[in-house]
Tab-separated table of C-alpha atoms in Angstrom:
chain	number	residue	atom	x	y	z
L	1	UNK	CA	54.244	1.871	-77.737
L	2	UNK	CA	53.488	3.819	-74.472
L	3	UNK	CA	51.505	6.617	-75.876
L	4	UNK	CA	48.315	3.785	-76.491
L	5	UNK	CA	47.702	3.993	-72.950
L	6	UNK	CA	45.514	6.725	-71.154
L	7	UNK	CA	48.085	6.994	-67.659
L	8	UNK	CA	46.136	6.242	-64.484
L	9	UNK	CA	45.033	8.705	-62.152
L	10	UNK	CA	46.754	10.367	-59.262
L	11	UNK	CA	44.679	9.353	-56.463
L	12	UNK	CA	46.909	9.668	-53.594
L	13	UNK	CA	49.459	13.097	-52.191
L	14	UNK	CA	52.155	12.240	-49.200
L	15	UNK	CA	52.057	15.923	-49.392
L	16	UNK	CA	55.276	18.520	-48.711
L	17	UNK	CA	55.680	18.426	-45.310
L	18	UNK	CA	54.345	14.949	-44.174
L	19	UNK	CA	57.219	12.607	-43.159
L	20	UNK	CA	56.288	8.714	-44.073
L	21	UNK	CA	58.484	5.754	-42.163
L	22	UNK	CA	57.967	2.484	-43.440
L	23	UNK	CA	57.231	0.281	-46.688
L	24	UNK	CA	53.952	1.258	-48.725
L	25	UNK	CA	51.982	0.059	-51.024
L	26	UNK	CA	49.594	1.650	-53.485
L	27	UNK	CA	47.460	0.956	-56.806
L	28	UNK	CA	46.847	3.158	-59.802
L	29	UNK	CA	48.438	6.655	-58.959
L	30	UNK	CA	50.487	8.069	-56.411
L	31	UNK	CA	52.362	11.302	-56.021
L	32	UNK	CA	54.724	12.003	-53.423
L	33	UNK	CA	55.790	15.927	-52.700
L	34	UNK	CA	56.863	14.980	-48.888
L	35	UNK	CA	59.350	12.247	-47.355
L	36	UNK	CA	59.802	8.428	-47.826
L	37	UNK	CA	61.871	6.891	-46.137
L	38	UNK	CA	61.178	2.807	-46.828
L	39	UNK	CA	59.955	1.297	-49.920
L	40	UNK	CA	57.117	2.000	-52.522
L	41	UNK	CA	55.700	-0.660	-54.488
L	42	UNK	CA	52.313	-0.511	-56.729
L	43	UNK	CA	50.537	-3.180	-56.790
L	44	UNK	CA	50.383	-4.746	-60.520
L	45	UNK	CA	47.248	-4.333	-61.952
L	46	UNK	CA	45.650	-4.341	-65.190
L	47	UNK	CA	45.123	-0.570	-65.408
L	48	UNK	CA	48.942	0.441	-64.468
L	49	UNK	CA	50.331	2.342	-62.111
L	50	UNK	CA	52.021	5.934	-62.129
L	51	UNK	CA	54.324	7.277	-59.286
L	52	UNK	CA	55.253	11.080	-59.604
L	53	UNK	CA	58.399	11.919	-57.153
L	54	UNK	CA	58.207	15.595	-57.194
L	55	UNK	CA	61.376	18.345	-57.042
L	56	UNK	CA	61.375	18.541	-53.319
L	57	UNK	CA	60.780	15.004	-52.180
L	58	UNK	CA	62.932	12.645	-50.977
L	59	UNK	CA	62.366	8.501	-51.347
L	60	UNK	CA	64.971	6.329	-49.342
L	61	UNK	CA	63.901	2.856	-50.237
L	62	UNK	CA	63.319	0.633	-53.148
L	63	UNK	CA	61.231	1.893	-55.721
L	64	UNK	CA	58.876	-0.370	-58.483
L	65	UNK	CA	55.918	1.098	-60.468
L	66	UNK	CA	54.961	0.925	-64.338
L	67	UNK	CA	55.323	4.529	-65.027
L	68	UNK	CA	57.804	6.300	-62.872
L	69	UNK	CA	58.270	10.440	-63.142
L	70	UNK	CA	60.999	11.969	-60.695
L	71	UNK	CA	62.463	15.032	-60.241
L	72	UNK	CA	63.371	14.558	-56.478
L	73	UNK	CA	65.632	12.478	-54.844
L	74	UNK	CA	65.572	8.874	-54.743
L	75	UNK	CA	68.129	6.489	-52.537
L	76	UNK	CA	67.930	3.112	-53.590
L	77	UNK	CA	67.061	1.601	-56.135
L	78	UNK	CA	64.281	1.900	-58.751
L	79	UNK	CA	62.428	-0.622	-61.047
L	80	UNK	CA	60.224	0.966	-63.651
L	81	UNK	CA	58.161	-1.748	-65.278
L	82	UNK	CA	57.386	0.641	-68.378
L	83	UNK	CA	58.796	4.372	-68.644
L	84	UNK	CA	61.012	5.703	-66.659
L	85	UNK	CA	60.927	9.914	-66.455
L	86	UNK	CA	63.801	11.305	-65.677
L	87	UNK	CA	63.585	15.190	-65.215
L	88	UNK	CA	66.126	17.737	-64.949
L	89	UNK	CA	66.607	17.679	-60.582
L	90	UNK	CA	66.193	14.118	-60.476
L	91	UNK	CA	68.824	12.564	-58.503
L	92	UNK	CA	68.838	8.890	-57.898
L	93	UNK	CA	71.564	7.052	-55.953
L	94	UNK	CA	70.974	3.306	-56.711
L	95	UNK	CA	70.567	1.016	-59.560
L	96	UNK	CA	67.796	1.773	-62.254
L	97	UNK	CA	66.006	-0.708	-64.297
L	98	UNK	CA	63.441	0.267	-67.299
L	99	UNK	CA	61.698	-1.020	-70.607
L	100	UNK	CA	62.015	2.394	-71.815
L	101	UNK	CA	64.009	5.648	-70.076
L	102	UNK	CA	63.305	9.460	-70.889
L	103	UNK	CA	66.072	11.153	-69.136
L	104	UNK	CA	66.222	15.209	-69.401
L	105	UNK	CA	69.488	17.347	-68.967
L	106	UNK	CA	70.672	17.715	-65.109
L	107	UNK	CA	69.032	14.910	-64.030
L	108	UNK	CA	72.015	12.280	-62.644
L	109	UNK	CA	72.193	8.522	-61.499
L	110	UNK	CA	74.723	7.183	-59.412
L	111	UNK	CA	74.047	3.079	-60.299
L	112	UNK	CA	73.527	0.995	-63.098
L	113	UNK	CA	71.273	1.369	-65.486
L	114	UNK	CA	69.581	-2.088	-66.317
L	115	UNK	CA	66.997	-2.195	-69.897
L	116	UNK	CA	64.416	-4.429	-69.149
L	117	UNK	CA	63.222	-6.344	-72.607
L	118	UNK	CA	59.445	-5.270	-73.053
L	119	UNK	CA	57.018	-8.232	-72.105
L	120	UNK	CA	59.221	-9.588	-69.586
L	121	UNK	CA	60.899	-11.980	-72.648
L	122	UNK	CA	64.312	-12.695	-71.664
L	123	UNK	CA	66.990	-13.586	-75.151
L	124	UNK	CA	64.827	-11.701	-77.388
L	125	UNK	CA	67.225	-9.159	-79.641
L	126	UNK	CA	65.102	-5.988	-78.980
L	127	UNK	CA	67.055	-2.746	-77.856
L	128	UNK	CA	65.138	-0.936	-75.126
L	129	UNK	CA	64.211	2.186	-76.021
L	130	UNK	CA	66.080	4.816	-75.007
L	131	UNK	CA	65.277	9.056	-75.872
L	132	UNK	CA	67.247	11.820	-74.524
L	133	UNK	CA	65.023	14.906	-74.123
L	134	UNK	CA	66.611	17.959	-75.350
L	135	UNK	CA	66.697	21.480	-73.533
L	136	UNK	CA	63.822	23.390	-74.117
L	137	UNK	CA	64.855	26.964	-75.095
């Protein structure tokens, strides 16, 4: 379902050290190794979008994207409109909403988790898809 797909590319860094204030937009791929503090938001397009929150960032603000990776910190809430990544430091204090959710060991959420039904359908019977990643020896 999500592995059809080639992801977009990265083409923007808020790089460790650089301190962001405000609300941001971006297309195709964004990673952030720095400080957010206000919302990101990709702009749909046809291609998809990919936002990578690395170990040592930090996002305060709303977050919405296709494909969404953390590891960092996230305060508020965060809308993936495909796959949501969770990865062992990620940290998110807010509500969560996905079509599907990869969650590793460590990682925590302090919110709700919302599924999203896949195609935006609302009634439809389909389970979102859900896979725990186990702990790589």
């Amino acid at each position: 379902m999500f592995g059809k797909k080639a992801q977009p590319p990265i083409k923007s860094l808020i790089a460790q050290g650089t301190r962001i204030e405000g609300n941001m937009k971006f297309t195709e791929g964004l990673r952030v190794d720095g400080e957010v503090y206000g919302d990101i938001q990709a702009v749909f397009e046809e291609a998809g979008s990919l936002l990578v929150i690395s170990e040592a960032s930090v996002v305060q603000g709303a977050i919405q994207a296709d494909h969404v990776i953390i590891n960092g910190t996230v305060r508020g809430p965060v809308h993936a409109r495909e796959l949501l990544e969770l990865q062992p430091k990620a940290k998110i204090e807010g509500d969560v909403s996905y079509v599907a959710l990869e969650m590793h060991q460590g990682a925590t959420i302090s919110g709700q988790l919302k599924p999203l039904v896949a195609g935006g359908a609302a009634g439809e019977d389909e389970k979102p898809l859900l896979k725990l990643a186990a702990k790589s020896a």
